Short mmCIF file of C-alpha atoms in Angstrom, two decimals:
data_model
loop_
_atom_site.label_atom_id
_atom_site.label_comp_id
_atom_site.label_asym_id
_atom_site.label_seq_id
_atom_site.Cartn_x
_atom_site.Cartn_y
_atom_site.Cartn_z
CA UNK A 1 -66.23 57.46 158.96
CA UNK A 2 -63.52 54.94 158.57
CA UNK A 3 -64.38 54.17 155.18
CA UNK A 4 -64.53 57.48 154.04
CA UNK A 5 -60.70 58.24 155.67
CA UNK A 6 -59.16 54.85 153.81
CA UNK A 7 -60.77 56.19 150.68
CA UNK A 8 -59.32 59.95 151.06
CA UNK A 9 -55.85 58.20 151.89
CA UNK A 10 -55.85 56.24 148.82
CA UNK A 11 -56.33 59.27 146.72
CA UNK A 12 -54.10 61.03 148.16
CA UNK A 13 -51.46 58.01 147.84
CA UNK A 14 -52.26 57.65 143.75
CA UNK A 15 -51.96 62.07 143.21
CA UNK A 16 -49.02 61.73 145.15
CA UNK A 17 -47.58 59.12 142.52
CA UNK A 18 -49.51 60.79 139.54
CA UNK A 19 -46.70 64.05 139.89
CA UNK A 20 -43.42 62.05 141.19
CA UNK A 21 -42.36 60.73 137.78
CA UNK A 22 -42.99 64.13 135.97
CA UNK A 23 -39.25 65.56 137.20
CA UNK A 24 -36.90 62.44 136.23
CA UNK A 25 -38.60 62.61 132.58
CA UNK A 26 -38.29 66.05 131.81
CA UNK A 27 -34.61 65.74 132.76
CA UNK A 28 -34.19 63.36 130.43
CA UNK A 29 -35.61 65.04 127.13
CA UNK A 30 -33.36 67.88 128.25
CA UNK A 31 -30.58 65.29 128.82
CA UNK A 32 -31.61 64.22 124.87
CA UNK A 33 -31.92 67.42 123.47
CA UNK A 34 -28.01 68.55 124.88
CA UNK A 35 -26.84 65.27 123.50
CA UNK A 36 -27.54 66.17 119.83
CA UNK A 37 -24.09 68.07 118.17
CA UNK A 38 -24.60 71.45 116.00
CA UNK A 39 -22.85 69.71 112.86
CA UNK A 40 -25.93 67.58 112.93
CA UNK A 41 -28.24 69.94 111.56
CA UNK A 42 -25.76 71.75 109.63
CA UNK A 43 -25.64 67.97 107.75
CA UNK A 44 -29.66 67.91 107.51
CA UNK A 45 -29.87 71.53 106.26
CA UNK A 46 -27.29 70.56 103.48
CA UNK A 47 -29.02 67.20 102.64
CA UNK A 48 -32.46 69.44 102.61
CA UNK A 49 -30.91 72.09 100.17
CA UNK A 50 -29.52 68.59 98.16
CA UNK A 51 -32.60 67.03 97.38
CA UNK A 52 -34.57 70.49 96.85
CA UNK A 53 -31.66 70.99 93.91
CA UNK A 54 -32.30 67.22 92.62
CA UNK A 55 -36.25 68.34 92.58
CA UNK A 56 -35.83 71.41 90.67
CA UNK A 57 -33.52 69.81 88.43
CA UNK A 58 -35.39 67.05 87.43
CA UNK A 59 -38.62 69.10 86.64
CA UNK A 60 -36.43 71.64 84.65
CA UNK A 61 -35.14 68.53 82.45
CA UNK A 62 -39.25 66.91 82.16
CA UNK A 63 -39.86 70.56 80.95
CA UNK A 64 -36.41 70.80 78.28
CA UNK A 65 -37.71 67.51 77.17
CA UNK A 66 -41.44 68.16 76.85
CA UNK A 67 -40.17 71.47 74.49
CA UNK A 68 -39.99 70.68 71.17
CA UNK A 69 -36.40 70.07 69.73
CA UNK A 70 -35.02 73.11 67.25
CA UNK A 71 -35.22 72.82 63.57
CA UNK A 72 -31.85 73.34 61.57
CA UNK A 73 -32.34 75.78 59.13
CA UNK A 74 -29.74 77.84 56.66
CA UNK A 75 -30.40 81.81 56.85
CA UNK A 76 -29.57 84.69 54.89
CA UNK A 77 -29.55 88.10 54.44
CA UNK A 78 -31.72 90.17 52.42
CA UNK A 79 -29.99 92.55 50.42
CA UNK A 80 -30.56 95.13 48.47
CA UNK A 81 -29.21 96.22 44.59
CA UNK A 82 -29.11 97.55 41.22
CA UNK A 83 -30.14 94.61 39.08
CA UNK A 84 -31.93 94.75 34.94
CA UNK A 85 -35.12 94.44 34.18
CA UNK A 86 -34.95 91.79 30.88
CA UNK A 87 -36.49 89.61 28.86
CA UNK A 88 -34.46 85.98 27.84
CA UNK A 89 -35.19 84.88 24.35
CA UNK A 90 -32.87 82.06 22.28
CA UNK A 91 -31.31 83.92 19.34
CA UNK A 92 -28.73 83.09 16.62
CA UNK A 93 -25.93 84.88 15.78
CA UNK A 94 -25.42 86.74 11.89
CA UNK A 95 -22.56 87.87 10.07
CA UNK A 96 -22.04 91.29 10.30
CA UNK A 97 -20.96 91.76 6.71
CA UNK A 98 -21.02 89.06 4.17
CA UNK A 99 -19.51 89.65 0.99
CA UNK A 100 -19.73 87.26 -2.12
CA UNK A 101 -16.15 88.24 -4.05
CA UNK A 102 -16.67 88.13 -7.72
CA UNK A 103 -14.41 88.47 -10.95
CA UNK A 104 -15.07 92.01 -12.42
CA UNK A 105 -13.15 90.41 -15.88
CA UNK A 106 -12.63 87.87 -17.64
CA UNK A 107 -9.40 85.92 -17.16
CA UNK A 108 -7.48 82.87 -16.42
CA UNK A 109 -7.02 82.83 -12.76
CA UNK A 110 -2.83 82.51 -12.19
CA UNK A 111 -2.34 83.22 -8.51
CA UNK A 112 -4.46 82.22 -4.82
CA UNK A 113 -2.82 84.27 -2.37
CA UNK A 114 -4.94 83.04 1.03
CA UNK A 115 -5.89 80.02 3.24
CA UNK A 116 -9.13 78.75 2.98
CA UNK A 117 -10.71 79.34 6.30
CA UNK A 118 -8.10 82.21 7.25
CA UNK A 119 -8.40 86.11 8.64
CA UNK A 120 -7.93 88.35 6.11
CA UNK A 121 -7.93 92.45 5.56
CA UNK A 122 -9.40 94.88 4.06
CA UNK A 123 -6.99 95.24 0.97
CA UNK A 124 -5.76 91.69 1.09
CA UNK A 125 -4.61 90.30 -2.25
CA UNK A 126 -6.63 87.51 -2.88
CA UNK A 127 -6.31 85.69 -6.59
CA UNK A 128 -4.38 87.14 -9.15
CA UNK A 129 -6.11 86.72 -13.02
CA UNK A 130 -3.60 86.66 -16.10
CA UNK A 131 -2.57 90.33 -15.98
CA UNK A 132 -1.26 90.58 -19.95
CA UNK A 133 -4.00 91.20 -22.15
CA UNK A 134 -5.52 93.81 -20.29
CA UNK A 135 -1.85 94.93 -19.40
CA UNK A 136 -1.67 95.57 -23.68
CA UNK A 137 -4.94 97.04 -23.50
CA UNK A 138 -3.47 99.88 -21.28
CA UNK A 139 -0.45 100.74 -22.95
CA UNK A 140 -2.20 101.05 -26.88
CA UNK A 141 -4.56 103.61 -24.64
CA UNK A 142 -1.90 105.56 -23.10
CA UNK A 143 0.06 105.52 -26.68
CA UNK A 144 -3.01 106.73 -28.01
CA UNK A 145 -3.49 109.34 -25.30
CA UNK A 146 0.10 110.58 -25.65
CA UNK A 147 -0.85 110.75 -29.36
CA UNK A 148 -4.21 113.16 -28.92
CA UNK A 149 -2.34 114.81 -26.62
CA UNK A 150 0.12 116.24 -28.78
CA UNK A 151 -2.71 116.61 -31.68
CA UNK A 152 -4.46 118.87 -29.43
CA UNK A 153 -1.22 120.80 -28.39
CA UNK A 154 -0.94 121.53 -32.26
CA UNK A 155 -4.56 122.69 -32.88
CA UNK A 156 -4.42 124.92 -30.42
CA UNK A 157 -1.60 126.02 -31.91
CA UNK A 158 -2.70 126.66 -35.09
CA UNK A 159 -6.14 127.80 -33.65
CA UNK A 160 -4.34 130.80 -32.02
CA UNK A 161 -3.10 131.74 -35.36
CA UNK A 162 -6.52 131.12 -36.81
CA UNK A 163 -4.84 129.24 -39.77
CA UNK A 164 -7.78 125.86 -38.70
CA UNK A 165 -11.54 125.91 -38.57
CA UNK A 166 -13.31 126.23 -34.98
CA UNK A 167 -14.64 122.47 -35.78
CA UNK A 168 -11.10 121.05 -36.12
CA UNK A 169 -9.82 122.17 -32.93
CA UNK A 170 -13.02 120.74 -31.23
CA UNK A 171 -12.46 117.07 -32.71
CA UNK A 172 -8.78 117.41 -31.37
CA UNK A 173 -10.38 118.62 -27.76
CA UNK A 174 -12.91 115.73 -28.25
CA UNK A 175 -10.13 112.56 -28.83
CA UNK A 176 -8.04 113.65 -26.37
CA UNK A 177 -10.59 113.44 -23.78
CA UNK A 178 -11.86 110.05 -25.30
CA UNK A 179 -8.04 108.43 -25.11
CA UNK A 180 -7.49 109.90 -21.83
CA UNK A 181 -10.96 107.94 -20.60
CA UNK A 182 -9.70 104.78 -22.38
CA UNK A 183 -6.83 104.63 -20.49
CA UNK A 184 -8.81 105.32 -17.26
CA UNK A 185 -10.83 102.12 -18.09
CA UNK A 186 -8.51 99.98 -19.07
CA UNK A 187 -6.13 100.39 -15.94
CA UNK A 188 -9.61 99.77 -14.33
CA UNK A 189 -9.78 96.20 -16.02
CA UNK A 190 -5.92 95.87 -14.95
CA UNK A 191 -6.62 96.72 -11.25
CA UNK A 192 -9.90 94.22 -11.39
CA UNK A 193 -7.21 91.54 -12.69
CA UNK A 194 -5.53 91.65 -8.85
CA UNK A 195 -8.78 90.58 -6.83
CA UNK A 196 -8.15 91.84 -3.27
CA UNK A 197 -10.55 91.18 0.05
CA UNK A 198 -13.44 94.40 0.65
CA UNK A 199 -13.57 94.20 4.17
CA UNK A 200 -11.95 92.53 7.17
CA UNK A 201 -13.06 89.08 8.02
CA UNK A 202 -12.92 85.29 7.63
CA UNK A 203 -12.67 84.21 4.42
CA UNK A 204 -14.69 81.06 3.45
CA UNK A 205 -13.80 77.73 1.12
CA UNK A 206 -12.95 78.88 -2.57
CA UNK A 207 -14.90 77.39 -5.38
CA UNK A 208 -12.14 77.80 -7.97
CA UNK A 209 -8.78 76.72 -7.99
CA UNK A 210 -5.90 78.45 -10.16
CA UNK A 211 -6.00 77.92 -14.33
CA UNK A 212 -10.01 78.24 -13.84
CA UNK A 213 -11.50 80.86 -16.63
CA UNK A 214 -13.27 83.38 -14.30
CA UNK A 215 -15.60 86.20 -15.81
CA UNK A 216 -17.98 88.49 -14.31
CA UNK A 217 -21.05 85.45 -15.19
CA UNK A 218 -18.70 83.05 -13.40
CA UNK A 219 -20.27 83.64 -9.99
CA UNK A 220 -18.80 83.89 -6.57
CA UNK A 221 -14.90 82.79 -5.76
CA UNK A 222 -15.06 82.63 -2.41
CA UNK A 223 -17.78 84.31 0.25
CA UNK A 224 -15.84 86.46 2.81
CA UNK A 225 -17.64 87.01 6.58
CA UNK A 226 -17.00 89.90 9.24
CA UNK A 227 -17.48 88.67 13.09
CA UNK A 228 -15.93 91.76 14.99
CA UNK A 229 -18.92 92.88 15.30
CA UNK A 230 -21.44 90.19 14.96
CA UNK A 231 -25.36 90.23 14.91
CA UNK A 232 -27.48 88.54 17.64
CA UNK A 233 -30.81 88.34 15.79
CA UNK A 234 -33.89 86.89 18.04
CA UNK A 235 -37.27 87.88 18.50
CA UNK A 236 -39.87 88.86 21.55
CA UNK A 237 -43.69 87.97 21.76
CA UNK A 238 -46.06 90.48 21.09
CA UNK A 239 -47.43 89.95 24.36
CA UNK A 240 -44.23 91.72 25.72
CA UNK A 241 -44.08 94.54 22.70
CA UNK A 242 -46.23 97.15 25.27
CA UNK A 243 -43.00 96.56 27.87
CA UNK A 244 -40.31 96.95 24.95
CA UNK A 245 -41.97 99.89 23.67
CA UNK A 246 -42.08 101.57 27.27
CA UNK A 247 -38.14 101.35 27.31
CA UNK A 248 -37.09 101.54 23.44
CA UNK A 249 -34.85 104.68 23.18
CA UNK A 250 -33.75 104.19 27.25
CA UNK A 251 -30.15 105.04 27.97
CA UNK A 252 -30.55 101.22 29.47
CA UNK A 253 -31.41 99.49 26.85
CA UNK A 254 -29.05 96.44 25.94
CA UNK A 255 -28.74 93.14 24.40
CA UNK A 256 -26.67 90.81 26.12
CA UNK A 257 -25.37 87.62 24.12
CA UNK A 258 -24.03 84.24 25.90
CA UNK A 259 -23.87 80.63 24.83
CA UNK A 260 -25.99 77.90 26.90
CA UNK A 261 -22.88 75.89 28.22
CA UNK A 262 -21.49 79.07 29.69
CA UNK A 263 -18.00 79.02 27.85
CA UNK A 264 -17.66 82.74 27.36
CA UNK A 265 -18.59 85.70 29.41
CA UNK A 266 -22.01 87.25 28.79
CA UNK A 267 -21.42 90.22 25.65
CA UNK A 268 -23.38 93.41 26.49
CA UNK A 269 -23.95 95.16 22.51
CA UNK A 270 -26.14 97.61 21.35
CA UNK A 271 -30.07 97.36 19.90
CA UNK A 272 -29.07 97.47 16.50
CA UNK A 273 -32.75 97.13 14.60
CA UNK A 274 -36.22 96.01 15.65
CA UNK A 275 -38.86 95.27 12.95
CA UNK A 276 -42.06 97.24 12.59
CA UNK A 277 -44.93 94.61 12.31
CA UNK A 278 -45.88 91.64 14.03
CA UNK A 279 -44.72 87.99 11.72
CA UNK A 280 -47.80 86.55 10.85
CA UNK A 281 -48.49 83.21 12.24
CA UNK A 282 -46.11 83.11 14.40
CA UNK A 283 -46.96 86.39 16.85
CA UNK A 284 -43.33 87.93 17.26
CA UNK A 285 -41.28 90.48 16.41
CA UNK A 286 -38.00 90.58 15.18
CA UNK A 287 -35.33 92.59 16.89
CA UNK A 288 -31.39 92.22 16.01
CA UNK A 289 -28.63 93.49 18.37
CA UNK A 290 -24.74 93.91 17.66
CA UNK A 291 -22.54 92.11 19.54
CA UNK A 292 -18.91 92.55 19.98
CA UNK A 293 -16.70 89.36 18.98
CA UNK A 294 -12.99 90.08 19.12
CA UNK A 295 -12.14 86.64 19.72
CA UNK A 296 -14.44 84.98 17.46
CA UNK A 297 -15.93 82.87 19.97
CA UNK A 298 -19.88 83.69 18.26
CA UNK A 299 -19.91 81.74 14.78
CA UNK A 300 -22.88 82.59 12.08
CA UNK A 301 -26.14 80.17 12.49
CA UNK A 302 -25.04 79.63 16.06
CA UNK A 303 -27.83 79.49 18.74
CA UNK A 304 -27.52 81.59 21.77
CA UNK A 305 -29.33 82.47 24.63
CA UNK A 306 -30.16 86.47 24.30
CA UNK A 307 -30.92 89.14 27.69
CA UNK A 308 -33.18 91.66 26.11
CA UNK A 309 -32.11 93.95 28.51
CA UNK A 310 -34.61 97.34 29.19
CA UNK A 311 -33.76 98.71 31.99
CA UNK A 312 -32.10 98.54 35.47
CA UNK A 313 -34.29 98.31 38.61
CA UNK A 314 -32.31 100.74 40.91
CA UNK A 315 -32.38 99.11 44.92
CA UNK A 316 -34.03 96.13 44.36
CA UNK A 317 -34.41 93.51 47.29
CA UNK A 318 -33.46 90.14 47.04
CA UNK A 319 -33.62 87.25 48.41
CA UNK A 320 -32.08 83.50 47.87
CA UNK A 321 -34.05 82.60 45.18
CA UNK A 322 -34.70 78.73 47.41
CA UNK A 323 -36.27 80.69 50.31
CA UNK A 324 -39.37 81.63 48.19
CA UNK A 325 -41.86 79.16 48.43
CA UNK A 326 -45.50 78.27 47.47
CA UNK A 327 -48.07 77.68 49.49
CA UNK A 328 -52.31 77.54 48.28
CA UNK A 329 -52.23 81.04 48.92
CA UNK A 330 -49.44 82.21 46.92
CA UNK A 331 -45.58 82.85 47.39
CA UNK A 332 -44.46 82.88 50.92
CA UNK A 333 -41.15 83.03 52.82
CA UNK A 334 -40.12 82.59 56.64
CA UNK A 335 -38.94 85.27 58.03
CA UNK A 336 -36.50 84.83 61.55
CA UNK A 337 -37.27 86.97 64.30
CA UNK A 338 -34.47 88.15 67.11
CA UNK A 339 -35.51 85.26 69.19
CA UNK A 340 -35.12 82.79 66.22
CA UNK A 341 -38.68 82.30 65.92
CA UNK A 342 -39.64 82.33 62.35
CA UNK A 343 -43.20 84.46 60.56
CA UNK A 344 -44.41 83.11 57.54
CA UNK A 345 -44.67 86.44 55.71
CA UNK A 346 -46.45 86.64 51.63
CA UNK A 347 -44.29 88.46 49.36
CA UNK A 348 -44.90 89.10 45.83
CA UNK A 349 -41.62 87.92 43.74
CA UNK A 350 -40.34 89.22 40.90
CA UNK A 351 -37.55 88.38 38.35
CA UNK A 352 -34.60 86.02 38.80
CA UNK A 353 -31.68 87.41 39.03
CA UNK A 354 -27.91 86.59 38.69
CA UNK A 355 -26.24 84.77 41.74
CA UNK A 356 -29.57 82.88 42.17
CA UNK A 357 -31.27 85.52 43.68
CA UNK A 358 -34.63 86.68 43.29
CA UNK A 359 -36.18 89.83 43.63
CA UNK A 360 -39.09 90.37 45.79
CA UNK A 361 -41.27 93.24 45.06
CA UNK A 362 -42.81 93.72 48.16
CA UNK A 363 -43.58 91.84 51.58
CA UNK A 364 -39.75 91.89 53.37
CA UNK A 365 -37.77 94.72 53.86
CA UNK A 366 -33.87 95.47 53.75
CA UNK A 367 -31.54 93.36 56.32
CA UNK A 368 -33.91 90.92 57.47
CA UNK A 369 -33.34 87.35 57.84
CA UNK A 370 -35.04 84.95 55.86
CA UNK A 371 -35.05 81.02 56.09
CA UNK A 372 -33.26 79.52 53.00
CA UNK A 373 -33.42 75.54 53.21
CA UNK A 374 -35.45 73.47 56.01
CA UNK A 375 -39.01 75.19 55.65
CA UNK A 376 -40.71 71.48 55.19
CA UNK A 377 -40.20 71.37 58.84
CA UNK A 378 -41.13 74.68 59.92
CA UNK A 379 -44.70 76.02 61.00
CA UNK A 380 -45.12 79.73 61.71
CA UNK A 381 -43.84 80.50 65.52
CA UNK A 382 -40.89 77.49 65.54
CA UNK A 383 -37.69 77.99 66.73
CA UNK A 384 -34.96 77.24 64.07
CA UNK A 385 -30.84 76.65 64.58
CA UNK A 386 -30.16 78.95 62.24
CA UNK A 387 -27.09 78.43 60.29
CA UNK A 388 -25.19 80.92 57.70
CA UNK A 389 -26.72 80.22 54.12
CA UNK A 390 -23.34 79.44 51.49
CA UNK A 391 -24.83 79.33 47.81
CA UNK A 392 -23.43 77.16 45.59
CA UNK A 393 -20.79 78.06 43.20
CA UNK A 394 -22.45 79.06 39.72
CA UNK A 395 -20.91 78.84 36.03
CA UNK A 396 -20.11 81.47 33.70
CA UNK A 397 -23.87 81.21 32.35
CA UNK A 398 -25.47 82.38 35.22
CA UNK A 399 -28.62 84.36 33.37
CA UNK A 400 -31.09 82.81 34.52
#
C-alpha cells in the first residue's frame, strides 16, 4: 500500500510537469510571429515574382537560340504585262538601193561635182562630160528640123492646090517627123553629158578622175547606196518555220534591228520578204526586213542582232529572271508566304524578256512574292529576311 501511493505520487508529479511548459512556449511563437513587419513579405513576394521573371526569361532566350537564325533573301513582285513573242537571229544589214552610175556617152569627163563618201540627192549633178560635140550635134538637128518644117508647110501648101503628087507631100510629112526625132535624140545625148545621182544616198569612192575618156563600155563611175531605209536580211531554222507561218500576215508581226554593243536604240521595221524554200545544206530560210535608218547608224555588211518579232503575249507574268531555278525535277522558284515562310513551287518558264525578266507560263500567279537571290540557303518551310529586290541597271541592248 505504501508503494503503490509513492508510485501514484510520482506520476502525478511528472503529468504535472509534462503540461507546465506548454503555456510559456506558445507565448513565445506568438511573441515571434507579431515580431515579423508586413514590408517583409511584401520584399519576399517581390523577390519571388523576380526570380520567376529571370526563369521565364532565360528559357525564352534557350528557345530564341535553339530556333534557327533567318536567311536574308531579296524579294520581288510578280507582275504582270504585254510582252512579244520572238525569235533572236544575227542578221546583216543591206543597202536598200544600190545603184552602179554609168556613162550613157562617150566623152571626156571635164567636171566632178561631189565628195567621195558624201550624201547626195536625187537629181544631184555629179560629173560633167565635154558638152560640145554633142552640143553641135543638136543644133545641125534643130536646123534641120526648122528646115522640114517649113518644107512641109509648103507641100501642104501646094497639096491644097493639088499642083504636087500625093507621094511628095508624104516624103515632106515623113522628114519632118525624122528631124524632129533627131533632135529629140540628140538633146538626149546632151542631157546624158551632165551625169546626175538616181536616187538619194551615199555616194561611194569614184573610179575615174576628170580628163578620163568615159563611154557606155567604160563601166561604173562611182556606186551610189540608199540607207534611209535599210535592209536587215537574216534567216530562221526550219525547225521554227511551223511558228512563223502561224503568225505571217499578223497585225504583230515585226522585225526589230539593234547592234550587239547596244549603241543605238532597238529599230522596229516592217517584214519586207521571206523566201519560199528551205537553203539546202544549211536548213534555213531566208527572211529580210526594212529597217528605218535616218541617222545612218546601220552600215551595209554590218552584223546585227535581229528580234523576229510574231506576236505580243497580252498579260503575261513575270518574274526576275534570277529567281527561276533548277532543281532534278525541273524549274522551280520559292515562293514567300504572309508569315515569310517560303514554298518551293514548279513553274514552267517561258521566254526572256526585256528588263531581265522572264515569263512564267504557269505555276505562280499575279502579286505574289517570289525569292530572287539567297535560295542556296533556303529549304522549303524557312523563314527568310526578306529584303526589296533592286535589278541592276541594263544597257541600251537589253534583248535578250
Amino acid at each position: 500500500m505504501k508503494l503503490h501511493t509513492e508510485l501514484s505520487d510520482v506520476k502525478t508529479l511528472n503529468h504535472g510537469s509534462s503540461h507546465r511548459p506548454t503555456q510559456p512556449q506558445t507565448k513565445r511563437a506568438r511573441t515571434a510571429n507579431q515580431r515579423i513587419p508586413k514590408w517583409a513579405y511584401l520584399l519576399f513576394i517581390l523577390l519571388a515574382g523576380f526570380v520567376t521573371y529571370r526563369i521565364y526569361q532565360h528559357r525564352a532566350t534557350e528557345a530564341k537560340a535553339a530556333q534557327p537564325p533567318l536567311r536574308p533573301a531579296t524579294v520581288a513582285k510578280v507582275v504582270t504585262k504585254d510582252v512579244p513573242l520572238y525569235l533572236d537571229e544575227i542578221g546583216t544589214c543591206a543597202a536598200y538601193e544600190t545603184v552602179q552610175v554609168q556613162a550613157q556617152v562617150s566623152g571626156v569627163i571635164i567636171g566632178r561635182h561631189f565628195q567621195d563618201g558624201s550624201e547626195v540627192k536625187k537629181g544631184d549633178l555629179l560629173f560633167t562630160i565635154d558638152p560640145r560635140p554633142f552640143q553641135a550635134v543638136l543644133d545641125q538637128a534643130k536646123a534641120q528640123a526648122a528646115l522640114d518644117q517649113v518644107t512641109l508647110k509648103r507641100q501642104e501648101d501646094l497639096r491644097a492646090r493639088k499642083v504636087i503628087s500625093q507621094q511628095d507631100y508624104d516624103t515632106a510629112v515623113a522628114n519632118a517627123q525624122k528631124s524632129h526625132a533627131a533632135t529629140e535624140a540628140a538633146q538626149v545625148n546632151l542631157d546624158w553629158c551632165y551625169i546626175k545621182s538616181p536616187i538619194n544616198g551615199r555616194i561611194g569612192l569614184r573610179n575615174v578622175d576628170v580628163g578620163n575618156l568615159v563611154g557606155p563600155t567604160t563601166g561604173s563611175l562611182v556606186t551610189i547606196q540608199g540607207l534611209d531605209p535599210i535592209y536587215t536580211d537574216f534567216t530562221v531554222a526550219q525547225n521554227d518555220l511551223p511558228l512563223v507561218r502561224k503568225y505571217l500576215g499578223g497585225p504583230n508581226l515585226k522585225v526589230q534591228t539593234y547592234l550587239a554593243d547596244g549603241s543605238i536604240t532597238p529599230r522596229l521595221g516592217d517584214l519586207y520578204f521571206i523566201d519560199k524554200a528551205v537553203q539546202p545544206g544549211s536548213g534555213t530560210v531566208k527572211v529580210r526586213g526594212v529597217t528605218p535608218n535616218p541617222d545612218r547608224a546601220l552600215w551595209p555588211s554590218e552584223f546585227v542582232l535581229v528580234r523576229f518579232i510574231l506576236d505580243t503575249l497580252k498579260d503575261a507574268t513575270l518574274v526576275p529572271t534570277q529567281a527561276v531555278q533548277i532543281s532534278q525535277a525541273g524549274p522551280f522558284v520559292f515562293v514567300v508566304k504572309s508569315d515569310n515562310t517560303v514554298e518551293l513551287r514548279p513553274v514552267t518558264p517561258g521566254q526572256r524578256q526585256e528588263g531581265d525578266l522572264t515569263v512564267i507560263e504557269n505555276g505562280v500567279k499575279p502579286d505574289e512574292t517570289v525569292v530572287v537571290t539567297g535560295q542556296l540557303a533556303l529549304a522549303p518551310g524557312a523563314k527568310i529576311a526578306p529584303q526589296p529586290y533592286e535589278p541592276q541597271s541594263k544597257s541600251a541592248t537589253s534583248y535578250e
